[in-house]
mmCIF file of C-alpha atoms in Angstrom:
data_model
loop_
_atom_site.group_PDB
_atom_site.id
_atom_site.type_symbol
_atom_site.label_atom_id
_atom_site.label_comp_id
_atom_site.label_asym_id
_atom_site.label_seq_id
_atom_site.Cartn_x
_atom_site.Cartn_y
_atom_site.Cartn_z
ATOM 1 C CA UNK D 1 15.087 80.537 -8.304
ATOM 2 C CA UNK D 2 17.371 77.302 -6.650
ATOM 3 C CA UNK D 3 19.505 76.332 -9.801
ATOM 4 C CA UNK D 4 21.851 73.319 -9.226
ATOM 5 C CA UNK D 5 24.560 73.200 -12.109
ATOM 6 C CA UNK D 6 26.644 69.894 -12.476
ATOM 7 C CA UNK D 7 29.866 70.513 -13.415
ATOM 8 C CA UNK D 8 29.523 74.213 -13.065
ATOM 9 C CA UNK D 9 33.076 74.866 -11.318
ATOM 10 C CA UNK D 10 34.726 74.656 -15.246
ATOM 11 C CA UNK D 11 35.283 77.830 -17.811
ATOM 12 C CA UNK D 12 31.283 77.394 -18.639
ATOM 13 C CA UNK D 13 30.113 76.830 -15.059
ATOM 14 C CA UNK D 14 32.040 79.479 -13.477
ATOM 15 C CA UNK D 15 30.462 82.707 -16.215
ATOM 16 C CA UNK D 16 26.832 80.763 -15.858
ATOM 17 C CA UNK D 17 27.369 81.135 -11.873
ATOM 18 C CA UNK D 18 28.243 84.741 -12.619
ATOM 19 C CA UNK D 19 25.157 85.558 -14.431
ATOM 20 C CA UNK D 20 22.663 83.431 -12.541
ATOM 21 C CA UNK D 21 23.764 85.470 -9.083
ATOM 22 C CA UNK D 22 23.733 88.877 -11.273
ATOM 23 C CA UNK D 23 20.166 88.224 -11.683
ATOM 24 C CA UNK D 24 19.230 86.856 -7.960
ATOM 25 C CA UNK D 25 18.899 83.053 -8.806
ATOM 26 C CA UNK D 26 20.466 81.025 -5.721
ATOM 27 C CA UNK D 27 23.069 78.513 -7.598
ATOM 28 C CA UNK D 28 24.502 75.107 -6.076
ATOM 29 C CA UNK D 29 27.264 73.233 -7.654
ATOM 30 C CA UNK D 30 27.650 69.383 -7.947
ATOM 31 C CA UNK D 31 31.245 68.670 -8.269
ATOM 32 C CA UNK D 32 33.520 65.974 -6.897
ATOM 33 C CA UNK D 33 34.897 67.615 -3.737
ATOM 34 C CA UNK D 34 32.622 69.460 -1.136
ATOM 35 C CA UNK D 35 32.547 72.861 -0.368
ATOM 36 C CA UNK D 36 30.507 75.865 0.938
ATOM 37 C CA UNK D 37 27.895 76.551 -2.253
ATOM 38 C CA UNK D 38 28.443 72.592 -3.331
ATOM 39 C CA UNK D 39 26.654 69.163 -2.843
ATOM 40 C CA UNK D 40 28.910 66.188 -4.367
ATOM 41 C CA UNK D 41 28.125 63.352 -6.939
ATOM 42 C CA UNK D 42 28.212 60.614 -4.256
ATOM 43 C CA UNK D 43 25.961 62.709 -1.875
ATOM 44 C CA UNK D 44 23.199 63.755 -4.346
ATOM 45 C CA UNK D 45 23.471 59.560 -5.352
ATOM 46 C CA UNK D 46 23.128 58.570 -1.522
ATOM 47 C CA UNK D 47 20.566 61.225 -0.622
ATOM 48 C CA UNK D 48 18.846 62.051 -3.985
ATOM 49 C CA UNK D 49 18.155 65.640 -5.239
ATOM 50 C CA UNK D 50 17.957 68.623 -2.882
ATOM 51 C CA UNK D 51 14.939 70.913 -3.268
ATOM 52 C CA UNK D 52 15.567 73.531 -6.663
ATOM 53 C CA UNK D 53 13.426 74.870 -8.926
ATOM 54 C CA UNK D 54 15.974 74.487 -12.339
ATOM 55 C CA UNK D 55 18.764 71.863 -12.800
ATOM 56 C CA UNK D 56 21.015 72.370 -15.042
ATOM 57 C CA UNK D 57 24.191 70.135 -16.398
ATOM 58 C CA UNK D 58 27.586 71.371 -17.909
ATOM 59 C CA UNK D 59 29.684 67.616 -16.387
ATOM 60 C CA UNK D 60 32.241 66.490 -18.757
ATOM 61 C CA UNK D 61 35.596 65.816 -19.322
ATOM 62 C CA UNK D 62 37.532 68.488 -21.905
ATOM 63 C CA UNK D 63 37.642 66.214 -25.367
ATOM 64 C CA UNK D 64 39.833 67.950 -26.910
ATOM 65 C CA UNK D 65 42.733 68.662 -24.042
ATOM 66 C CA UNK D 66 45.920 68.166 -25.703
ATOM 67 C CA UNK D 67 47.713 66.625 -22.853
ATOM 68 C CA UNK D 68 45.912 63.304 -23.146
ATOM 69 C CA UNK D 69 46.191 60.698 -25.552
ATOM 70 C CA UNK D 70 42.427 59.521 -27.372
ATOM 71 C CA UNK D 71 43.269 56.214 -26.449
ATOM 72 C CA UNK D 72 40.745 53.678 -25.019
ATOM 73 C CA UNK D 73 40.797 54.947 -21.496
ATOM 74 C CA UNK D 74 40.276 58.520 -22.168
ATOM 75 C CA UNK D 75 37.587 57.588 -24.304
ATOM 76 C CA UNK D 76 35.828 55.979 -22.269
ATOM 77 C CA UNK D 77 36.207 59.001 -19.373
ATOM 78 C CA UNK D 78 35.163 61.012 -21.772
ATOM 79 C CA UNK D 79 31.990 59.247 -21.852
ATOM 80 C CA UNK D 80 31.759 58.558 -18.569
ATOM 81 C CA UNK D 81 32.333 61.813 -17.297
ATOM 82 C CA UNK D 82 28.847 62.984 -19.635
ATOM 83 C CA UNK D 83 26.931 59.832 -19.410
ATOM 84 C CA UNK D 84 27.142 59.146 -15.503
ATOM 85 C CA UNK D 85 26.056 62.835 -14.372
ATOM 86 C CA UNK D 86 23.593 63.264 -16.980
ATOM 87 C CA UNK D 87 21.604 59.556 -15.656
ATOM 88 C CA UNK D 88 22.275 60.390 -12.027
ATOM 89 C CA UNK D 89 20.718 63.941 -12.552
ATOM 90 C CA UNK D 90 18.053 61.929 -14.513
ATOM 91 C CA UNK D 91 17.161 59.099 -12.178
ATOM 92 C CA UNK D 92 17.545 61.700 -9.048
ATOM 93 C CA UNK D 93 15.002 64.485 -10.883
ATOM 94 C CA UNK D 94 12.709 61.555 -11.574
ATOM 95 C CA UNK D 95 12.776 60.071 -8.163
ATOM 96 C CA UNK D 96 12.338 63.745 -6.393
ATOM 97 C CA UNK D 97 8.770 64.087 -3.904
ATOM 98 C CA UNK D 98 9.386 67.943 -5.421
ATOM 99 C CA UNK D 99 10.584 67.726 -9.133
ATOM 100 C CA UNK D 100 12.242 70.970 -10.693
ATOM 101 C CA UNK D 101 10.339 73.008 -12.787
ATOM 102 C CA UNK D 102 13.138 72.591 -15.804
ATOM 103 C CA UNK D 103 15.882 70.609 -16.234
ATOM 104 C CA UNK D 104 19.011 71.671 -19.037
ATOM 105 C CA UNK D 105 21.533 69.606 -20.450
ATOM 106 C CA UNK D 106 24.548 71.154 -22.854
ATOM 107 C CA UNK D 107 25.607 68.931 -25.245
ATOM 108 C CA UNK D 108 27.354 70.077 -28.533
ATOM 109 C CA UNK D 109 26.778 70.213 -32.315
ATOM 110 C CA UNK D 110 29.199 67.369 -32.713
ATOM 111 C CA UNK D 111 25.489 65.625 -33.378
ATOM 112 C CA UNK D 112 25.354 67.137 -36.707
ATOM 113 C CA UNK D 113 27.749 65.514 -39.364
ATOM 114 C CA UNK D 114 30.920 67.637 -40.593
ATOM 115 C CA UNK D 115 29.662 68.971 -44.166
ATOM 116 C CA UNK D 116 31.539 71.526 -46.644
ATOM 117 C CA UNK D 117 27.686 72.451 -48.166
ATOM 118 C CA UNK D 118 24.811 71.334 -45.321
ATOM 119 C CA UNK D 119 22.925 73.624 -43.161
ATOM 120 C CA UNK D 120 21.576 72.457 -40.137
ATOM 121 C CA UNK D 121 18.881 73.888 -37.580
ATOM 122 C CA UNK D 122 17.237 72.069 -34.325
ATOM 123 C CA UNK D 123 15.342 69.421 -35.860
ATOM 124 C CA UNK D 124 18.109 68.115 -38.887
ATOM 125 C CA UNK D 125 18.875 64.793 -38.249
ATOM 126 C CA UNK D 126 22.488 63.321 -37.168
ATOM 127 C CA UNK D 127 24.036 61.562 -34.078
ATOM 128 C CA UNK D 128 25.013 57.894 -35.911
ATOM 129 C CA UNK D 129 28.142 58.197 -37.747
ATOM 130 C CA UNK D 130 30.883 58.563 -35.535
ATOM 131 C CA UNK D 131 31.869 58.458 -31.570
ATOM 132 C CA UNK D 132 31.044 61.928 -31.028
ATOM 133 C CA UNK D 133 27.879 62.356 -32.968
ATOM 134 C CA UNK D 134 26.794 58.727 -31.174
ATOM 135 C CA UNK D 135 27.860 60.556 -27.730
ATOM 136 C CA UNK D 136 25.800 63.609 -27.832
ATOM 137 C CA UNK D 137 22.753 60.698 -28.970
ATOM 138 C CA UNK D 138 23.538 58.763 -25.783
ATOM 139 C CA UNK D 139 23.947 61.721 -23.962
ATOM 140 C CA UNK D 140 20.606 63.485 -24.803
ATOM 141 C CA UNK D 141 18.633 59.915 -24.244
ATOM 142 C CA UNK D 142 20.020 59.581 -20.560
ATOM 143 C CA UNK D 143 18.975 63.129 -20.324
ATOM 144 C CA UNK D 144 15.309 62.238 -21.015
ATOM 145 C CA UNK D 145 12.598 62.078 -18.384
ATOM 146 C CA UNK D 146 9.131 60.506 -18.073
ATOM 147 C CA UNK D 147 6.242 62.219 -18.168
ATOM 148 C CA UNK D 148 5.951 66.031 -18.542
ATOM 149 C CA UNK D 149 6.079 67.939 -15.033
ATOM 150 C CA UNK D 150 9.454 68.986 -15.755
ATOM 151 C CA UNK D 151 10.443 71.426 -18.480
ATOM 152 C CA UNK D 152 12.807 69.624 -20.583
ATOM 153 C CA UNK D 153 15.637 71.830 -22.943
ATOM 154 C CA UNK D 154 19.267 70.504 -24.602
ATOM 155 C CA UNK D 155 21.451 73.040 -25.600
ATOM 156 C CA UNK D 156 23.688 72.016 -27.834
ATOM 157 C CA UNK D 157 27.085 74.087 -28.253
ATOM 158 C CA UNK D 158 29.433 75.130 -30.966
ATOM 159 C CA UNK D 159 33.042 76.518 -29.948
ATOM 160 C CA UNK D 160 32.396 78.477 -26.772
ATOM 161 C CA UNK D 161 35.057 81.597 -27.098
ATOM 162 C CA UNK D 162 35.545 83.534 -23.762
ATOM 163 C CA UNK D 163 38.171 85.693 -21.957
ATOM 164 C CA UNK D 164 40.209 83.115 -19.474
ATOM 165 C CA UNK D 165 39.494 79.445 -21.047
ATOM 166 C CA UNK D 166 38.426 78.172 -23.397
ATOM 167 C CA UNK D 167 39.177 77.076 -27.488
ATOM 168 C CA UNK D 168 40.601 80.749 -26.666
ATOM 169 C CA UNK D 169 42.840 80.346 -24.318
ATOM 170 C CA UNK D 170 44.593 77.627 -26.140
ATOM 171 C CA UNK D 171 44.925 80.338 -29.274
ATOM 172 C CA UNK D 172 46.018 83.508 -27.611
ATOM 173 C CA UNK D 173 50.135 82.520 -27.405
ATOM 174 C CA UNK D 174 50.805 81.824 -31.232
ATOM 175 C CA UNK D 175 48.520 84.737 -32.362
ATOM 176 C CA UNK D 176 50.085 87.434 -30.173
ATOM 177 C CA UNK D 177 53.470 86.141 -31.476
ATOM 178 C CA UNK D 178 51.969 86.647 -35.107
ATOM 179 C CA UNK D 179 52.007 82.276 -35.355
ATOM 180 C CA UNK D 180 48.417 82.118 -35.634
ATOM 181 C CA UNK D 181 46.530 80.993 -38.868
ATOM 182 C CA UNK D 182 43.479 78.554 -40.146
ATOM 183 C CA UNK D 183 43.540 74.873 -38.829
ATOM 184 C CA UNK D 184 43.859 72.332 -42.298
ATOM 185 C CA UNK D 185 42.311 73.809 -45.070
ATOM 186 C CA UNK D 186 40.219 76.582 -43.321
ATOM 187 C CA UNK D 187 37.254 75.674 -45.461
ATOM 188 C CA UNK D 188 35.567 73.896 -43.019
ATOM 189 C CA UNK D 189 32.823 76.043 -40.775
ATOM 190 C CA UNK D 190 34.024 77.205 -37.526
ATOM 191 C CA UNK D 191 30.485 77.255 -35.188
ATOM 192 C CA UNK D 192 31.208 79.390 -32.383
ATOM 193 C CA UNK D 193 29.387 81.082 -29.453
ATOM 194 C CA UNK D 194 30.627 83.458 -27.298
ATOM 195 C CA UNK D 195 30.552 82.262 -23.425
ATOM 196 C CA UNK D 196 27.888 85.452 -22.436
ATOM 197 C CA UNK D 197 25.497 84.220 -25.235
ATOM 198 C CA UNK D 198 25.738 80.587 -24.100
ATOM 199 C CA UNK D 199 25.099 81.660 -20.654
ATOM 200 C CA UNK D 200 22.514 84.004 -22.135
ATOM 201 C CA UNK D 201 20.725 81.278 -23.281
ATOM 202 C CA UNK D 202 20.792 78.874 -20.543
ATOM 203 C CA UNK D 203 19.646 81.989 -18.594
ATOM 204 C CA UNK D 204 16.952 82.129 -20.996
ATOM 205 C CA UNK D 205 16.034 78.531 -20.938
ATOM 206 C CA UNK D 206 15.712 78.613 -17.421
ATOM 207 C CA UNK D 207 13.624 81.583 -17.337
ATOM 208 C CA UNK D 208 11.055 81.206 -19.752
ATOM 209 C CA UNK D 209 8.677 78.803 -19.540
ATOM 210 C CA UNK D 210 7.432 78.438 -23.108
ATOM 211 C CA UNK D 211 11.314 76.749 -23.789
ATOM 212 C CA UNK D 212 11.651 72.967 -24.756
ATOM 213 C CA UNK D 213 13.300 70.599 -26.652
ATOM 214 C CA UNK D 214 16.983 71.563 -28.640
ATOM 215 C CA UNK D 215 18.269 75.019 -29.266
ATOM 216 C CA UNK D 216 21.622 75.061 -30.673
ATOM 217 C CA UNK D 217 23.629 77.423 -29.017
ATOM 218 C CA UNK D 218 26.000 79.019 -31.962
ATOM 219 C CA UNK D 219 26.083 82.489 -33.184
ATOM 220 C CA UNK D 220 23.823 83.549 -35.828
ATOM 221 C CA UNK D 221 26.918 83.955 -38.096
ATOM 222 C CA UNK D 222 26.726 80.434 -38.879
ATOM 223 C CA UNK D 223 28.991 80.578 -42.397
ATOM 224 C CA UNK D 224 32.163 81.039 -40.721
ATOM 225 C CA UNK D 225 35.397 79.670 -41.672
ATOM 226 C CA UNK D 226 37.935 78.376 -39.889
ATOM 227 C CA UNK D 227 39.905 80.817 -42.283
ATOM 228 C CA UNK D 228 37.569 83.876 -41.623
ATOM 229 C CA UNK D 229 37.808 82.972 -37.593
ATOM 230 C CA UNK D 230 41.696 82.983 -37.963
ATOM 231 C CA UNK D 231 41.601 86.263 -39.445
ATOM 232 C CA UNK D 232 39.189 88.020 -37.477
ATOM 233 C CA UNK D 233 41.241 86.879 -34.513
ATOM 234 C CA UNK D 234 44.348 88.040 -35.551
ATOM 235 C CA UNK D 235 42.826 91.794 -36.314
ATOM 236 C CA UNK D 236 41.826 91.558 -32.758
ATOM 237 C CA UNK D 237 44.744 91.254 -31.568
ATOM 238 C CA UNK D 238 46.351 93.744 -34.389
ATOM 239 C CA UNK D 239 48.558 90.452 -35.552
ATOM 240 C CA UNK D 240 49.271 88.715 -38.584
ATOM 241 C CA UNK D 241 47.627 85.412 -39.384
ATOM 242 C CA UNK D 242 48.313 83.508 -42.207
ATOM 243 C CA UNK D 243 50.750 80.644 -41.251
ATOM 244 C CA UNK D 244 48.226 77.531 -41.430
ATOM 245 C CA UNK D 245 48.128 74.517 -38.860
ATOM 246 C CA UNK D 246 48.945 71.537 -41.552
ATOM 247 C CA UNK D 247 46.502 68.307 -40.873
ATOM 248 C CA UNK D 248 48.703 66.069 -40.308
ATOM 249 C CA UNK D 249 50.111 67.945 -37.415
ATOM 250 C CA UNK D 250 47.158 68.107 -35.830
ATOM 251 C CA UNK D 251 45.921 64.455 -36.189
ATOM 252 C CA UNK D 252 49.542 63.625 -34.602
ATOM 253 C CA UNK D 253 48.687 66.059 -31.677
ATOM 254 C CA UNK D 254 45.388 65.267 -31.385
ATOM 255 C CA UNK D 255 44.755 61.255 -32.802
ATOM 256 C CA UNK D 256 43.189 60.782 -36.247
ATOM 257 C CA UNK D 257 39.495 60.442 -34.955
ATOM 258 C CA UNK D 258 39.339 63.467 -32.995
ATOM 259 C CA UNK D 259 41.085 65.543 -34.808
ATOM 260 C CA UNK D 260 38.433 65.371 -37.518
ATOM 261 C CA UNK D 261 36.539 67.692 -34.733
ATOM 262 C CA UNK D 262 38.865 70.564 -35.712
ATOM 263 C CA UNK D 263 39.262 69.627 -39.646
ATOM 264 C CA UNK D 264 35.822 69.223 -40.508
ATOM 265 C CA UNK D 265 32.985 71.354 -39.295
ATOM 266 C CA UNK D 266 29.414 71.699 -39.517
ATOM 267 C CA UNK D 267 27.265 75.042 -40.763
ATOM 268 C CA UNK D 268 24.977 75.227 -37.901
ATOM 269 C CA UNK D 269 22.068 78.011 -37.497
ATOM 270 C CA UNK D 270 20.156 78.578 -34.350
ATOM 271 C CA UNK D 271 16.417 78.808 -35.676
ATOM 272 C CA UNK D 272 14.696 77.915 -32.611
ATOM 273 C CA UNK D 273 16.976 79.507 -30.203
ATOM 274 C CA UNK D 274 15.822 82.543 -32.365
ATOM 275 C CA UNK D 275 12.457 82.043 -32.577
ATOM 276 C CA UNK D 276 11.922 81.136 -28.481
ATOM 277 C CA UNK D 277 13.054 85.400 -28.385
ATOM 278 C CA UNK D 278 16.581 85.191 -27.493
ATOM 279 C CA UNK D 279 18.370 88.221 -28.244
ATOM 280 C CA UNK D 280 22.003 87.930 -29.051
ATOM 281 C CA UNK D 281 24.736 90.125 -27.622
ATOM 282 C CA UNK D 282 27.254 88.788 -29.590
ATOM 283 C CA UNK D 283 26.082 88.041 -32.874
ATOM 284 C CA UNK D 284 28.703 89.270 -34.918
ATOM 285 C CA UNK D 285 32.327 87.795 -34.746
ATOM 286 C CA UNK D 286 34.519 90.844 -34.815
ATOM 287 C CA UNK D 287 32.519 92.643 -32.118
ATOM 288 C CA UNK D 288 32.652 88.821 -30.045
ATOM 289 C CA UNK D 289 36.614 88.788 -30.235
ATOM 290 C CA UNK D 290 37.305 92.257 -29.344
ATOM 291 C CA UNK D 291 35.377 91.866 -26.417
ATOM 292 C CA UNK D 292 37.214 88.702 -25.489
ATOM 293 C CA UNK D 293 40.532 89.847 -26.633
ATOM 294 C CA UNK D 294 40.558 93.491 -25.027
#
């Protein structure tokens, strides 16, 4: 199949690419700068959407990078940088003479409100009580198309742990030096997804036509800890990790509102994803950060 990815020259975009070629798709990125394999923003705005059979959208800016203050302005490129792609993907599928066949947007369980006791599948309700749970609610409604000739699926991620970027790659350092231990408290659930899976599913997604609506992409080992993910990464690596992250340092790295992403988390299970016939290969932690890790 034609598969155009937005945003797909990231950590995300750049393993999807990987897999969709593996198995014979033909992929197109839309990114800001041209290239051989790309179309740009502006171009697919002036000249609307070239012919494909999937589209699929991965554009936004990195939330939590440390080297930018969550001030007004990066707020509002982090919305932006979701909200903008996702309606000119929208408007341009809608406007097309030949519409794709499906059309994916990844979003992430940031919908679903931070909870020491709640479990939450594809249809519990959230997205209204903060600016990341009303994001991924704005996000998914400029996602949504008229009509039904195009397969319609959100995917929305947990932590997405892979070799070379990543919540990983900002890790790796303090944990090989035997630094590493659980953000805060560690109570709070850590859901996570290793990059193959979430690939896995999108593949999946794309591929099989009785998929719509939400599927959360997380592992089915939805009770992890932040504690328990701390631990399991340091016996990766064969390192210590017990020296805990206090909160206050990270809401002075990271701003009080955002770092609430990292302090509080949400137990998140992927019933649908499940029940469409996705197979996991990584369902187990351990097995997930060797491989990543090695």
């Amino acid at each position: 199949m034609r598969v155009l990815v937005g945003g797909g020259t990231g950590f995300i975009g750049t393993a999807l690419t990987q897999l969709l070629k593996a198995r014979g798709h033909e992929v197109t990125w839309v990114s800001r700068q041209p290239g051989p394999g790309r179309t740009t923003w502006s171009e697919l705005s002036r000249s609307g959407l070239p012919l494909c059979d999937v589209v699929i959208n991965l554009a936004g800016e990195n939330v939590l990078n440390p080297r930018r203050r969550w001030n007004e302005a990066f707020q509002k490129e982090v919305l932006t940088s979701r909200l903008d792609t996702t309606h000119l993907l929208a408007k341009a599928i809608t406007k097309a003479e030949h519409p794709p066949r499906a059309w994916i947007l990844v979003t992430g369980v940031a919908y679903y409100k931070p909870s020491p006791t709640e479990e939450y599948d594809e249809d519990s309700p959230g997205g209204n009580f903060d600016f990341f749970s009303n994001l991924v609610t704005k996000w998914e409604e400029a996602a949504r198309l008229p009509g039904e000739s195009t397969r319609q699926v959100v995917v929305r991620s947990g932590v997405v742990l892979g070799r070379g970027g990543g919540a990983i790659g900002q890790m790796l350092l303090p944990f090989r030096l035997g630094l590493g231990g659980p953000i805060g408290s560690g109570h709070q659930f850590f859901p996570w997804i290793h990059i193959g899976d979430l690939a896995g599913i999108l593949i999946h997604a794309l591929e099989a036509n009785h998929v719509q609506g939400v599927l959360n992409g997380v592992a089915p080992a939805s009770t992890t800890t932040n504690a328990e993910f701390a631990q399991a990464l340091g016996a990766a690596l064969g390192r210590p990790a017990f020296i805990p992250v206090p909160s206050i340092v990270v809401q002075a790295v990271f701003g009080r509102e955002r770092a609430t992403m990292l302090l509080e988390g949400q137990k998140v299970v992927p019933r649908r994803t499940l029940a469409t016939g996705y197979q996991y290969s990584f369902p187990e932690l351990g097995a997930a950060l060797k491989d990543i890790v090695a």
